Coordinates of C-alpha atoms and ligand atoms in Angstrom, one line a residue:
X29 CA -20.2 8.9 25.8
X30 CA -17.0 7.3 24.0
X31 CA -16.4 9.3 20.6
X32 CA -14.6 7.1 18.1
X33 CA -12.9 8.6 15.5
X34 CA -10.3 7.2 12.7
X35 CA -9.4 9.6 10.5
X36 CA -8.8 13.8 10.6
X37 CA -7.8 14.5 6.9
X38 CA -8.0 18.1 5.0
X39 CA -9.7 18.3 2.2
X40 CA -6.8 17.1 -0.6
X41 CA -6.3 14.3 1.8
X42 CA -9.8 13.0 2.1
X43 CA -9.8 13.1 -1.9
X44 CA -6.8 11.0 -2.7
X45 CA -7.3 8.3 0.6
X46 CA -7.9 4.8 0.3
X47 CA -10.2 5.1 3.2
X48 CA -13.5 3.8 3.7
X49 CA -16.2 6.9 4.3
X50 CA -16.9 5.4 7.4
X51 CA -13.8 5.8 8.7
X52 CA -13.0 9.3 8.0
X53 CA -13.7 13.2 9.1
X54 CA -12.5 16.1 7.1
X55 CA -10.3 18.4 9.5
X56 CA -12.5 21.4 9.3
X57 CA -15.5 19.4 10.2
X58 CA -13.8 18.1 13.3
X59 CA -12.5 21.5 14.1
X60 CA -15.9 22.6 14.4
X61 CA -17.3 19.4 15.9
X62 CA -14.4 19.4 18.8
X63 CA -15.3 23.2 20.1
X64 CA -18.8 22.6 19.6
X65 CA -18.0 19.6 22.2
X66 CA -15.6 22.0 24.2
X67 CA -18.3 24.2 25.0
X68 CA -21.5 21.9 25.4
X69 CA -20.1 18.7 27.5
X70 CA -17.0 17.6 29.6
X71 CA -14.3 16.1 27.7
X72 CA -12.4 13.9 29.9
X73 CA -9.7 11.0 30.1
X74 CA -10.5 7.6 30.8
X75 CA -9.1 8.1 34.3
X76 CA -11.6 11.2 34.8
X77 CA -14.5 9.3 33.5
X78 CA -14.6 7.6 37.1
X79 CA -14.4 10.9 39.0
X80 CA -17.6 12.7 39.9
X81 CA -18.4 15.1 37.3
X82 CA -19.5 19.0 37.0
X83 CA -22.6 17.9 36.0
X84 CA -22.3 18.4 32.0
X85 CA -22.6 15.2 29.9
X86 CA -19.0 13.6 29.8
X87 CA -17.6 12.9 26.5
X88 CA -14.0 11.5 25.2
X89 CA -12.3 11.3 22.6
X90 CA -10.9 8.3 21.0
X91 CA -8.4 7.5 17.7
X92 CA -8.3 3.9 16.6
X93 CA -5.5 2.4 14.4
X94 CA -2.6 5.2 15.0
X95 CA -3.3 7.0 11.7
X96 CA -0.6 9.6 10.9
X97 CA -3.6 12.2 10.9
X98 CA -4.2 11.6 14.4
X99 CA -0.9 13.2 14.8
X100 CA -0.4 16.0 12.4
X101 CA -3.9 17.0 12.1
X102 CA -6.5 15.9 15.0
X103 CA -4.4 16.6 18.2
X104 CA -3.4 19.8 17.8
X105 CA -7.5 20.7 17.1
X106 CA -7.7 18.7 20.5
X107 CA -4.6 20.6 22.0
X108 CA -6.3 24.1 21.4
X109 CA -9.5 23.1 22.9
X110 CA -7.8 22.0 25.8
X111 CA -9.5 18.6 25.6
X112 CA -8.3 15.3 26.0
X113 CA -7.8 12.2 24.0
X114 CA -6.5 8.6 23.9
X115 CA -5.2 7.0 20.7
X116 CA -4.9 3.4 20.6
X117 CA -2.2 1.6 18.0
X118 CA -0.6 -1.2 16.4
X119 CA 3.2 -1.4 17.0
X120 CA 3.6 -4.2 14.9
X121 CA 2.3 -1.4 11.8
X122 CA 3.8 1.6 13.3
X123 CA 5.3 4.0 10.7
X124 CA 3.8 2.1 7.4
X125 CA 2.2 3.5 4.2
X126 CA -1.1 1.2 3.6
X127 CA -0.5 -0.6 7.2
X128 CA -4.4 -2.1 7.2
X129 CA -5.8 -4.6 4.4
X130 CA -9.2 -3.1 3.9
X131 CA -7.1 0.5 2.1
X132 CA -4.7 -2.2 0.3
X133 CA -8.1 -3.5 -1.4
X134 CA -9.2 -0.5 -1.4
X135 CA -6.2 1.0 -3.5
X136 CA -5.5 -2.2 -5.8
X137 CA -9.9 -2.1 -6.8
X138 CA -9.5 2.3 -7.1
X139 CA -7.8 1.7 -10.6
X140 CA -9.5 -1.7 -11.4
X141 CA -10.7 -2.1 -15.0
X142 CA -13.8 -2.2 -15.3
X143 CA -14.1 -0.2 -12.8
X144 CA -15.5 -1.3 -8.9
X145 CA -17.9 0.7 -7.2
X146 CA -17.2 2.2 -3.5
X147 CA -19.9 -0.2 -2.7
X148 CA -18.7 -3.4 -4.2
X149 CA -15.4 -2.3 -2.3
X150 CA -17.3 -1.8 0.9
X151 CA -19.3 -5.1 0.9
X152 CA -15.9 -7.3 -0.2
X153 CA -14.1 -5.6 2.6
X154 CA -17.3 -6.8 5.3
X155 CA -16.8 -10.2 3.6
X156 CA -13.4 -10.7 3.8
X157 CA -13.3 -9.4 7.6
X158 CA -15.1 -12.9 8.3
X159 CA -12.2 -15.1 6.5
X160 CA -9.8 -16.5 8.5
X161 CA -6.3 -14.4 8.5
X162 CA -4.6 -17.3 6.0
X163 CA -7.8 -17.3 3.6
X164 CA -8.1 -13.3 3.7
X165 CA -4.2 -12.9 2.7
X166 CA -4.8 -15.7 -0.1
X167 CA -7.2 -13.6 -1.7
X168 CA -5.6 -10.3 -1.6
X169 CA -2.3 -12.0 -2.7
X170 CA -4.8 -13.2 -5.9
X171 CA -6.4 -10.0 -6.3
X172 CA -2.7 -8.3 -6.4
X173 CA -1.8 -10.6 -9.1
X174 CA -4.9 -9.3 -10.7
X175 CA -4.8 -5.8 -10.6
X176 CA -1.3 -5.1 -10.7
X177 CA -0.4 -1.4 -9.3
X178 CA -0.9 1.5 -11.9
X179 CA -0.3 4.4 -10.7
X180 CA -2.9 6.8 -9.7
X181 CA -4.0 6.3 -6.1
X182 CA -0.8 4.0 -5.4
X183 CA 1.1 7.1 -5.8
X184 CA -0.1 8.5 -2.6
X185 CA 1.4 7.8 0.6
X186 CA -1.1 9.5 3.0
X187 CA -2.6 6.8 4.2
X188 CA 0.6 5.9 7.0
X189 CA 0.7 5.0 10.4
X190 CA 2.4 7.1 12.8
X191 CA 6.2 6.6 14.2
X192 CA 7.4 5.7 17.5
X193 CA 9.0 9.2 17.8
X194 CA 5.3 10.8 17.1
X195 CA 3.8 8.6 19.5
X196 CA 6.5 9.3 22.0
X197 CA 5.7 12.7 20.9
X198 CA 2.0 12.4 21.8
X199 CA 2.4 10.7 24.8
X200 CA 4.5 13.7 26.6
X201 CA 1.9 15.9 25.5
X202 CA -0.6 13.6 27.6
X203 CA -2.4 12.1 24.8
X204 CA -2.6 8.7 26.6
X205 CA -1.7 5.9 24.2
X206 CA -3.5 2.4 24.6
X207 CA -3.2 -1.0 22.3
X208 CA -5.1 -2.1 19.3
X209 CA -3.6 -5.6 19.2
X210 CA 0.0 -6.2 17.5
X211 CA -1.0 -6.4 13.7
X212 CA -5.0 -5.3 14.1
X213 CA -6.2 -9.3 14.0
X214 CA -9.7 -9.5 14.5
X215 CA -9.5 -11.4 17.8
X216 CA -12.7 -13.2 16.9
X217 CA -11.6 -15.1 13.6
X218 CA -7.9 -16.3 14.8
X219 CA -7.1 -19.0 17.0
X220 CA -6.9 -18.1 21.1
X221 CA -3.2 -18.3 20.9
X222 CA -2.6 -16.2 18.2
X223 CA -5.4 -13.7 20.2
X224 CA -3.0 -13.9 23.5
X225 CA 0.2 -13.2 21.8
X226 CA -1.5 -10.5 19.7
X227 CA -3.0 -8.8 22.8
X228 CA 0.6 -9.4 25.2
X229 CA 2.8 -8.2 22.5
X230 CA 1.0 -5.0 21.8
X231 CA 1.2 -4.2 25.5
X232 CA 4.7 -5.0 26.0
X233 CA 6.0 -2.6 22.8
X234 CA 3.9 0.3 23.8
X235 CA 5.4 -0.4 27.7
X236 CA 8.3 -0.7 26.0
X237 CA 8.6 2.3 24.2
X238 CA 7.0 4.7 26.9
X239 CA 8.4 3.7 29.5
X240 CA 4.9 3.5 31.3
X241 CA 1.9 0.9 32.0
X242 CA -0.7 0.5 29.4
X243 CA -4.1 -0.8 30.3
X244 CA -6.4 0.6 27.8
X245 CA -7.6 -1.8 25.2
X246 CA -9.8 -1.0 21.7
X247 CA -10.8 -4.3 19.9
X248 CA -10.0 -4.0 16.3
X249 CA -13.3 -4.1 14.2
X250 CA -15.0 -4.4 17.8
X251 CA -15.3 -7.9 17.7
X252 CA -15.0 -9.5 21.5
X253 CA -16.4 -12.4 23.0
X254 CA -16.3 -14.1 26.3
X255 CA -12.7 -15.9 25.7
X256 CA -10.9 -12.7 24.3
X257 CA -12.4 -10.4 27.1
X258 CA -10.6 -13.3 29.5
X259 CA -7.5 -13.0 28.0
X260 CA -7.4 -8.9 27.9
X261 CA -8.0 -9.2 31.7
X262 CA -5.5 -11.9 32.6
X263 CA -2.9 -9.6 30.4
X264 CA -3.5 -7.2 32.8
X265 CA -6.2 -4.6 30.7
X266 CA -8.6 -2.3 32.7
X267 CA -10.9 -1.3 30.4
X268 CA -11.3 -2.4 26.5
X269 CA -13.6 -0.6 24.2
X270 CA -15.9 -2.5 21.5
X271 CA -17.6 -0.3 18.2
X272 CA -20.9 -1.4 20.1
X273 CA -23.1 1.8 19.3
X274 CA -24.2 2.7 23.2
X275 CA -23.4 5.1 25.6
X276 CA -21.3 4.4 28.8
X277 CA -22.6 4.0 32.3
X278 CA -21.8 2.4 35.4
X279 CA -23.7 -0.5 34.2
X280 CA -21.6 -1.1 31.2
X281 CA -19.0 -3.9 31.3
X282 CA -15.6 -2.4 31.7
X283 CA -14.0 -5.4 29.2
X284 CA -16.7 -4.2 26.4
X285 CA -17.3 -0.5 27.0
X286 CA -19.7 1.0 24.1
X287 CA -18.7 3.4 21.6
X288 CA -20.0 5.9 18.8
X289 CA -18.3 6.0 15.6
X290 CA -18.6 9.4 14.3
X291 CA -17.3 9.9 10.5
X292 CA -18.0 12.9 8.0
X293 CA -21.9 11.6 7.2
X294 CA -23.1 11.2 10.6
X295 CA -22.3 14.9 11.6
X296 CA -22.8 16.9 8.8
X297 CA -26.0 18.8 7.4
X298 CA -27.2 19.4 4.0
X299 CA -24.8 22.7 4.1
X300 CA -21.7 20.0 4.2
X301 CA -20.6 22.0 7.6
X302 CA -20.6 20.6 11.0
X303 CA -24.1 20.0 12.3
X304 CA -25.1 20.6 16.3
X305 CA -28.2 18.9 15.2
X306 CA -26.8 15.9 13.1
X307 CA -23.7 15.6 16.1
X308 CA -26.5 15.1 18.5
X309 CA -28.9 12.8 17.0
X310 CA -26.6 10.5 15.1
X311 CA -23.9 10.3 18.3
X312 CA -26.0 10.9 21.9
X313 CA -29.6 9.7 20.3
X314 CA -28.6 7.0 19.0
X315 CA -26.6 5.5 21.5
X316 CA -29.1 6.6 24.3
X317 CA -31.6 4.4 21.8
X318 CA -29.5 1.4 21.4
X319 CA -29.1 1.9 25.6
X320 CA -32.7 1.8 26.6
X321 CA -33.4 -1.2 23.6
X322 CA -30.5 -3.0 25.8
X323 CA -32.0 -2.9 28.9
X324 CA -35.1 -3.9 27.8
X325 CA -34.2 -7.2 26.6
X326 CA -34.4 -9.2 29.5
X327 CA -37.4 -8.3 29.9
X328 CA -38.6 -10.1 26.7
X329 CA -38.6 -13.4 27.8
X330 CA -40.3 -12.5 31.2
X331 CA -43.3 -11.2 28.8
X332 CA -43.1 -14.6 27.0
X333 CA -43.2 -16.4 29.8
X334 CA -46.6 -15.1 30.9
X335 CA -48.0 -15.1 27.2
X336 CA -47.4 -18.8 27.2
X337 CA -48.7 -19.5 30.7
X338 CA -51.7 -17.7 29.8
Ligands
ZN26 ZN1 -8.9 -0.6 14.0

């Protein structure tokens, strides 16, 4: 099972963030949630993964986006438990306050007047991920014009990438570092190109910089298709990880491995701590649900087939 997580922020943080809730775990939730994980399963790398196991359910750990946090709050939680993780970036947004368009909206609406709901931010953001990149920047040029900073939540500069010395940083303490395109296009909704050059550059900077291969890929949003999972493997990728609730098996396509996204809802109780209970049927459930409705979809049209011969 792949964990994917976004955000580790401690309590002030998760106050004053931008973020959407679905992207973030508070740091004492993820303390508990990461030696709960220690104990119960096998935390492994991606290289591990193919190795024959102790017998314990495998889990690892995954970081999308290269969020500061990752660096000054999740890893050493990982570090103590002695469990691995792989973080996968941007290095065309490395070391930025606000690097990602979804917490620009997100801060420019926070002090709109009248006021926006959470909600009415959430469902804009889903909208606008389906513009094209020149459309999308169009509107949030308008929308700046709009709602013209004003203090408040524009004041905090939390919500930062980390820097190429922190992810050199990470990397010699065997965090293994893998790309999330150059500027986190959603490969989907830009033209095969721009998906190419997005996908090569990210590689090469991160090679760059580390001195090492990098084959590891995380779509951004999860969006893939049969053209962009060509061009990750023709660019040289092993393995790329979609947001596709499931659980990983030898079945799985290694160009659109499943994930579970795990934020502060999905693994809390009614107590606001760390829930065993909500951990296991929100992550492993789930995907073991979403799984078994996979494989049983071929099977649909067999059935059809003999309904409409009878
Ligand atoms: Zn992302």
């Amino acid at each position: 099972m792949v964990l994917t997580f976004h955000r580790v922020l401690d309590d002030a943080e998760s106050r004053l963030t931008c973020s959407l809730p679905g992207i973030v775990v508070r740091r004492r939730t993820f303390e508990s949630l990461a030696a709960y994980a220690a104990r119960q399963y096998e935390a492994v790398d991606f290289e591990q993964a193919a190795e024959a196991g102790a017998g314990k359910l495998r889990v690892m750990f995954t970081f999308d986006d290269g969020w500061k946090d990752n660096y000054t709050n999740a890893l050493p939680v990982m570090r103590n438990c002695g469990m691995p993780a792989t973080v996968f970036v941007c290095p065309g947004l490395i070391g930025r306050t606000l690097p990602f368009w979804p917490e620009a909206i997100a801060s420019l609406l926070g002090e709109a007047s009248p006021p926006v709901s959470g909600a009415e931010i959430e469902s804009l953001i889903e909208t606008l991920k389906t513009y094209s990149t020149e459309r999308r920047q169009q509107y949030i040029a308008r929308l700046c014009e709009l709602h013209a900073p004003a203090g408040g939540k524009h004041a905090y500069n939390g919500d930062r990438t980390v820097s190429w010395d922190e992810i050199r940083e990470m990397d010699a303490a065997g965090i293994r570092v893998g790309c999330h395109t150059h500027t986190h296009q959603i490969l989907t909704t830009v033209p095969p190109q721009t998906a190419r050059q997005e996908v090569r550059e990210s590689k090469r900077a991160i090679e760059a910089a580390l001195r090492r291969s990098c084959n590891l890929f995380a779509y951004p949003n999860g969006n893939t298709s049969a053209a962009t999972r060509q061009i990750l493997a023709e660019e040289g990728f092993t393995a790329a990880f979609t947001t596709e609730r499931g659980a990983w098996t030898s079945g799985s396509d290694p160009m659109a491995i499943p994930r579970v996204n795990v934020c502060e809802q999905s693994v809390v109780g009614l107590t606001g701590r760390f829930s065993p209970a909500m951990f296991q049927y929100n992550v492993f459930w789930k995907a073991w649900r979403a799984l078994r409705t996979e494989r049983r979809v071929p099977a649909k049209p067999r059935r059809e087939a003999v309904l409409s011969q009878a």
